[in-house]
mmCIF file of C-alpha atoms in Angstrom:
data_model
loop_
_atom_site.group_PDB
_atom_site.id
_atom_site.type_symbol
_atom_site.label_atom_id
_atom_site.label_comp_id
_atom_site.label_asym_id
_atom_site.label_seq_id
_atom_site.Cartn_x
_atom_site.Cartn_y
_atom_site.Cartn_z
ATOM 1 C CA MET A 1 0.000 0.000 0.000
ATOM 2 C CA THR A 2 1.471 3.317 -1.095
ATOM 3 C CA GLU A 3 0.878 6.306 1.144
ATOM 4 C CA ALA A 4 1.232 9.868 -0.120
ATOM 5 C CA THR A 5 0.238 13.419 0.760
ATOM 6 C CA LEU A 6 -1.351 16.207 -1.268
ATOM 7 C CA ILE A 7 -0.806 19.789 -0.076
ATOM 8 C CA LEU A 8 -2.975 22.550 -1.544
ATOM 9 C CA VAL A 9 -1.984 26.181 -1.011
ATOM 10 C CA ARG A 10 -3.844 29.224 -2.272
ATOM 11 C CA HIS A 11 -1.415 32.024 -3.115
ATOM 12 C CA GLY A 12 -0.806 34.705 -0.502
ATOM 13 C CA GLN A 13 -2.638 38.005 -0.639
ATOM 14 C CA SER A 14 -2.164 39.719 -4.017
ATOM 15 C CA GLN A 15 -2.251 43.413 -4.824
ATOM 16 C CA TRP A 16 -5.686 43.077 -6.382
ATOM 17 C CA ASN A 17 -6.972 41.032 -3.435
ATOM 18 C CA LEU A 18 -6.007 44.058 -1.366
ATOM 19 C CA GLU A 19 -7.700 46.444 -3.812
ATOM 20 C CA ASN A 20 -10.845 44.264 -3.986
ATOM 21 C CA ARG A 21 -10.608 43.846 -7.770
ATOM 22 C CA PHE A 22 -11.564 40.916 -9.981
ATOM 23 C CA THR A 23 -8.233 39.372 -10.951
ATOM 24 C CA GLY A 24 -8.743 36.116 -12.820
ATOM 25 C CA TRP A 25 -6.055 35.581 -15.458
ATOM 26 C CA TRP A 26 -4.497 39.016 -15.032
ATOM 27 C CA ASP A 27 -1.008 38.775 -13.592
ATOM 28 C CA VAL A 28 -0.497 40.617 -10.318
ATOM 29 C CA ASP A 29 2.133 40.173 -7.645
ATOM 30 C CA LEU A 30 1.952 39.473 -3.935
ATOM 31 C CA THR A 31 1.666 42.181 -1.310
ATOM 32 C CA ASP A 32 4.040 42.229 1.649
ATOM 33 C CA LYS A 33 1.316 40.420 3.568
ATOM 34 C CA GLY A 34 1.091 37.819 0.801
ATOM 35 C CA GLU A 35 4.837 37.214 0.974
ATOM 36 C CA ALA A 36 4.568 36.823 4.755
ATOM 37 C CA GLU A 37 1.717 34.321 4.334
ATOM 38 C CA ALA A 38 3.816 32.268 1.911
ATOM 39 C CA LYS A 39 6.788 32.349 4.295
ATOM 40 C CA ALA A 40 4.570 31.196 7.165
ATOM 41 C CA ALA A 41 3.233 28.338 5.032
ATOM 42 C CA GLY A 42 6.764 27.133 4.357
ATOM 43 C CA GLU A 43 7.800 27.414 7.985
ATOM 44 C CA LEU A 44 4.687 25.457 8.993
ATOM 45 C CA MET A 45 5.471 22.643 6.551
ATOM 46 C CA LEU A 46 9.000 22.461 7.944
ATOM 47 C CA ALA A 47 7.806 22.471 11.556
ATOM 48 C CA LYS A 48 5.222 19.747 10.879
ATOM 49 C CA GLY A 49 7.621 17.645 8.830
ATOM 50 C CA VAL A 50 5.295 17.704 5.815
ATOM 51 C CA LEU A 51 7.947 18.246 3.172
ATOM 52 C CA PRO A 52 7.002 18.384 -0.521
ATOM 53 C CA THR A 53 8.904 16.210 -2.969
ATOM 54 C CA ILE A 54 7.311 17.548 -6.169
ATOM 55 C CA ALA A 55 5.460 20.784 -6.987
ATOM 56 C CA PHE A 56 2.787 22.043 -9.371
ATOM 57 C CA THR A 57 1.650 25.615 -9.959
ATOM 58 C CA SER A 58 -0.046 27.864 -12.497
ATOM 59 C CA LEU A 59 1.554 30.332 -14.916
ATOM 60 C CA GLN A 60 0.598 33.266 -12.693
ATOM 61 C CA THR A 61 3.178 35.197 -10.676
ATOM 62 C CA ARG A 62 1.256 35.236 -7.403
ATOM 63 C CA ALA A 63 1.017 31.430 -7.295
ATOM 64 C CA ILE A 64 4.584 30.852 -8.530
ATOM 65 C CA ARG A 65 6.094 33.238 -5.975
ATOM 66 C CA THR A 66 3.964 31.774 -3.174
ATOM 67 C CA LEU A 67 5.314 28.355 -4.091
ATOM 68 C CA HIS A 68 8.930 29.519 -4.222
ATOM 69 C CA ILE A 69 8.778 31.463 -0.956
ATOM 70 C CA ALA A 70 7.070 28.564 0.829
ATOM 71 C CA LEU A 71 9.535 26.011 -0.527
ATOM 72 C CA GLN A 72 12.486 28.216 0.374
ATOM 73 C CA HIS A 73 11.378 28.400 3.995
ATOM 74 C CA ALA A 74 10.660 24.669 4.065
ATOM 75 C CA GLY A 75 14.149 23.958 2.709
ATOM 76 C CA ARG A 76 12.665 22.405 -0.453
ATOM 77 C CA LEU A 77 13.302 24.953 -3.196
ATOM 78 C CA TRP A 78 15.227 22.291 -5.131
ATOM 79 C CA ILE A 79 12.313 19.904 -5.800
ATOM 80 C CA PRO A 80 10.955 19.323 -9.349
ATOM 81 C CA GLU A 81 8.332 21.855 -10.394
ATOM 82 C CA THR A 82 5.709 21.928 -13.150
ATOM 83 C CA LYS A 83 3.961 25.130 -14.254
ATOM 84 C CA ASN A 84 0.774 24.837 -16.308
ATOM 85 C CA TRP A 85 -1.979 27.261 -17.332
ATOM 86 C CA LEU A 86 -4.589 24.615 -16.547
ATOM 87 C CA LEU A 87 -4.063 25.483 -12.860
ATOM 88 C CA ASN A 88 -4.704 29.197 -13.492
ATOM 89 C CA GLU A 89 -7.412 31.090 -11.654
ATOM 90 C CA ARG A 90 -10.869 31.222 -13.164
ATOM 91 C CA HIS A 91 -11.079 33.800 -15.997
ATOM 92 C CA TYR A 92 -13.404 36.594 -14.864
ATOM 93 C CA GLY A 93 -14.019 37.848 -18.393
ATOM 94 C CA GLY A 94 -15.214 41.412 -18.693
ATOM 95 C CA LEU A 95 -15.130 41.859 -14.915
ATOM 96 C CA THR A 96 -11.316 41.609 -14.877
ATOM 97 C CA GLY A 97 -9.761 44.670 -13.270
ATOM 98 C CA LEU A 98 -13.042 46.032 -11.906
ATOM 99 C CA ASN A 99 -13.521 46.897 -8.252
ATOM 100 C CA LYS A 100 -16.019 44.448 -6.766
ATOM 101 C CA ALA A 101 -17.942 47.038 -4.737
ATOM 102 C CA GLU A 102 -18.207 49.442 -7.685
ATOM 103 C CA THR A 103 -19.348 46.589 -9.931
ATOM 104 C CA ALA A 104 -22.088 45.740 -7.436
ATOM 105 C CA GLU A 105 -23.247 49.366 -7.456
ATOM 106 C CA LYS A 106 -23.378 49.368 -11.249
ATOM 107 C CA HIS A 107 -24.949 45.966 -11.918
ATOM 108 C CA GLY A 108 -26.600 45.210 -8.574
ATOM 109 C CA GLU A 109 -25.366 43.030 -5.756
ATOM 110 C CA GLU A 110 -27.549 40.101 -6.845
ATOM 111 C CA GLN A 111 -26.153 40.017 -10.379
ATOM 112 C CA VAL A 112 -22.564 40.268 -9.169
ATOM 113 C CA GLN A 113 -23.155 37.429 -6.705
ATOM 114 C CA ILE A 114 -24.447 35.298 -9.588
ATOM 115 C CA TRP A 115 -21.296 36.021 -11.586
ATOM 116 C CA ARG A 116 -19.036 35.395 -8.599
ATOM 117 C CA ARG A 117 -20.711 32.467 -6.912
ATOM 118 C CA SER A 118 -22.978 30.590 -9.308
ATOM 119 C CA PHE A 119 -21.656 27.232 -10.446
ATOM 120 C CA ASP A 120 -22.244 27.512 -14.171
ATOM 121 C CA VAL A 121 -23.044 31.155 -15.057
ATOM 122 C CA PRO A 122 -19.939 32.900 -16.445
ATOM 123 C CA PRO A 123 -19.350 36.662 -16.278
ATOM 124 C CA PRO A 124 -19.632 38.707 -19.495
ATOM 125 C CA VAL A 125 -16.863 37.918 -21.999
ATOM 126 C CA ILE A 126 -13.795 40.127 -22.094
ATOM 127 C CA GLU A 127 -13.312 42.239 -25.200
ATOM 128 C CA LYS A 128 -10.378 40.943 -27.228
ATOM 129 C CA GLY A 129 -7.510 43.392 -27.179
ATOM 130 C CA SER A 130 -8.941 45.316 -24.230
ATOM 131 C CA GLN A 131 -6.782 46.535 -21.351
ATOM 132 C CA TYR A 132 -6.948 43.355 -19.282
ATOM 133 C CA ASP A 133 -7.210 40.763 -22.057
ATOM 134 C CA PRO A 134 -4.414 38.216 -21.392
ATOM 135 C CA GLY A 135 -4.602 36.883 -24.928
ATOM 136 C CA ASN A 136 -1.429 38.693 -26.045
ATOM 137 C CA ASP A 137 0.625 37.577 -23.029
ATOM 138 C CA ALA A 138 3.656 35.585 -24.193
ATOM 139 C CA ARG A 139 3.074 32.909 -21.567
ATOM 140 C CA TYR A 140 -0.149 31.927 -23.345
ATOM 141 C CA ALA A 141 1.298 31.650 -26.842
ATOM 142 C CA GLY A 142 -0.385 28.756 -28.626
ATOM 143 C CA ILE A 143 -3.112 28.457 -25.978
ATOM 144 C CA ASP A 144 -6.760 29.068 -26.821
ATOM 145 C CA VAL A 145 -7.272 31.624 -24.050
ATOM 146 C CA PRO A 146 -10.892 31.708 -22.833
ATOM 147 C CA LEU A 147 -12.842 34.957 -22.844
ATOM 148 C CA THR A 148 -14.676 34.118 -19.602
ATOM 149 C CA GLU A 149 -15.193 31.100 -17.337
ATOM 150 C CA SER A 150 -17.691 29.817 -14.803
ATOM 151 C CA LEU A 151 -16.556 27.608 -11.944
ATOM 152 C CA LYS A 152 -17.875 24.667 -13.969
ATOM 153 C CA ASP A 153 -15.599 25.682 -16.853
ATOM 154 C CA THR A 154 -12.632 25.941 -14.488
ATOM 155 C CA ILE A 155 -13.277 22.471 -13.096
ATOM 156 C CA ALA A 156 -13.448 21.109 -16.659
ATOM 157 C CA ARG A 157 -9.808 22.077 -17.260
ATOM 158 C CA VAL A 158 -8.360 21.505 -13.777
ATOM 159 C CA LEU A 159 -9.561 17.942 -13.175
ATOM 160 C CA PRO A 160 -8.148 16.335 -16.354
ATOM 161 C CA PHE A 161 -4.766 17.901 -15.521
ATOM 162 C CA TYR A 162 -5.019 16.579 -11.967
ATOM 163 C CA GLN A 163 -5.864 13.070 -13.167
ATOM 164 C CA ALA A 164 -3.150 13.005 -15.818
ATOM 165 C CA GLU A 165 -0.272 14.720 -14.013
ATOM 166 C CA ILE A 166 -0.813 14.801 -10.250
ATOM 167 C CA VAL A 167 -2.486 11.468 -9.487
ATOM 168 C CA PRO A 168 0.434 9.435 -10.941
ATOM 169 C CA GLN A 169 2.786 11.228 -8.522
ATOM 170 C CA LEU A 170 0.494 10.425 -5.595
ATOM 171 C CA GLN A 171 0.362 6.799 -6.728
ATOM 172 C CA LYS A 172 4.161 6.736 -6.480
ATOM 173 C CA GLY A 173 4.059 7.971 -2.884
ATOM 174 C CA GLU A 174 5.209 11.542 -3.480
ATOM 175 C CA THR A 175 4.348 14.477 -1.232
ATOM 176 C CA VAL A 176 2.792 16.802 -3.791
ATOM 177 C CA ILE A 177 2.289 20.537 -3.296
ATOM 178 C CA VAL A 178 -0.074 22.486 -5.556
ATOM 179 C CA SER A 179 0.204 26.269 -5.314
ATOM 180 C CA ALA A 180 -2.757 27.746 -7.140
ATOM 181 C CA HIS A 181 -5.849 29.923 -6.804
ATOM 182 C CA GLY A 182 -9.191 30.135 -5.051
ATOM 183 C CA ASN A 183 -11.199 28.648 -7.906
ATOM 184 C CA SER A 184 -8.694 26.173 -9.318
ATOM 185 C CA LEU A 185 -8.310 24.813 -5.785
ATOM 186 C CA ARG A 186 -12.098 24.777 -5.332
ATOM 187 C CA ALA A 187 -12.156 22.456 -8.344
ATOM 188 C CA LEU A 188 -9.791 20.034 -6.615
ATOM 189 C CA VAL A 189 -11.469 20.238 -3.213
ATOM 190 C CA LYS A 190 -14.881 19.649 -4.811
ATOM 191 C CA HIS A 191 -13.578 16.473 -6.410
ATOM 192 C CA LEU A 192 -11.532 15.203 -3.470
ATOM 193 C CA SER A 193 -14.158 15.899 -0.797
ATOM 194 C CA ASN A 194 -17.180 15.078 -2.994
ATOM 195 C CA ILE A 195 -18.820 18.471 -2.458
ATOM 196 C CA SER A 196 -22.030 19.297 -4.340
ATOM 197 C CA ASP A 197 -22.289 21.942 -7.064
ATOM 198 C CA ASP A 198 -24.369 24.162 -4.775
ATOM 199 C CA GLU A 199 -22.104 23.853 -1.753
ATOM 200 C CA ILE A 200 -18.761 24.352 -3.493
ATOM 201 C CA THR A 201 -19.596 27.908 -4.550
ATOM 202 C CA GLY A 202 -19.739 28.943 -0.893
ATOM 203 C CA LEU A 203 -16.490 27.282 0.151
ATOM 204 C CA GLU A 204 -13.844 29.837 1.067
ATOM 205 C CA ILE A 205 -10.205 28.861 0.696
ATOM 206 C CA PRO A 206 -8.012 31.231 2.731
ATOM 207 C CA THR A 207 -4.767 32.589 1.347
ATOM 208 C CA GLY A 208 -1.510 30.991 2.419
ATOM 209 C CA GLN A 209 -3.036 28.211 4.544
ATOM 210 C CA PRO A 210 -1.837 24.721 3.506
ATOM 211 C CA ILE A 211 -4.627 22.154 3.179
ATOM 212 C CA VAL A 212 -3.520 18.531 3.466
ATOM 213 C CA TYR A 213 -5.120 15.369 2.080
ATOM 214 C CA PRO A 214 -3.692 11.950 3.003
ATOM 215 C CA PHE A 215 -3.640 9.426 0.135
ATOM 216 C CA LYS A 216 -3.352 5.669 -0.170
ATOM 217 C CA ASP A 217 -2.764 4.026 -3.538
ATOM 218 C CA GLY A 218 -3.563 7.255 -5.373
ATOM 219 C CA GLN A 219 -6.912 7.830 -3.639
ATOM 220 C CA PRO A 220 -7.804 10.199 -0.758
ATOM 221 C CA SER A 221 -7.781 8.197 2.456
ATOM 222 C CA GLY A 222 -9.090 10.888 4.771
ATOM 223 C CA GLU A 223 -10.775 14.271 4.832
ATOM 224 C CA ARG A 224 -8.926 17.509 4.204
ATOM 225 C CA ALA A 225 -7.394 19.321 7.142
ATOM 226 C CA TYR A 226 -5.538 22.566 7.574
ATOM 227 C CA LEU A 227 -1.917 21.857 8.387
ATOM 228 C CA SER A 228 -2.079 24.512 11.110
ATOM 229 C CA GLU A 229 -4.683 22.413 12.954
ATOM 230 C CA GLY A 230 -2.694 19.182 12.956
#
């Protein structure tokens, strides 16, 4: 029987988290607080002896830097690392860059909540070539960049990547860390904890707090737990 561990970490606070703006695929960096959260995550992994042996992250700076800071402070910066756009945050379409409170004033709180928290209703599409369209970003060359995504859409790209790339590492007994985003991690938690479509939209994943799943033979063998509670 092969035992393994999956660690999920949402990136530390980003500049647009601080400014209460829809971020999605737009690339923003960590705040000082976000860097401190990533450092604390790494120190916690070291203190608990939960040491990653292989890493996965998105193509977005806030997740990559969270991973690197955490690994540095866990003494594991040297481990193999895979970056893939399929772990990116949900694409917020035409809402990208907008202040959430101002958007609620303009479109109504109810409509904004539907865009933010419904399972399968995407925000309005982003205009190609507009200020926050990531389509011309070099990191997405050759990728069919979406114009908007619902949580359902995000799950549809995250889970096949998880099954193809992450599960084989867990089957081998690796301690896998995934540094990603609120919605890409919701996709994984929904699958791993068998959470319903209605319930997953209300699940909050805090920044910089490692979530741990024990695995046996490539399958979750227990419920998720915050590493800080162990």
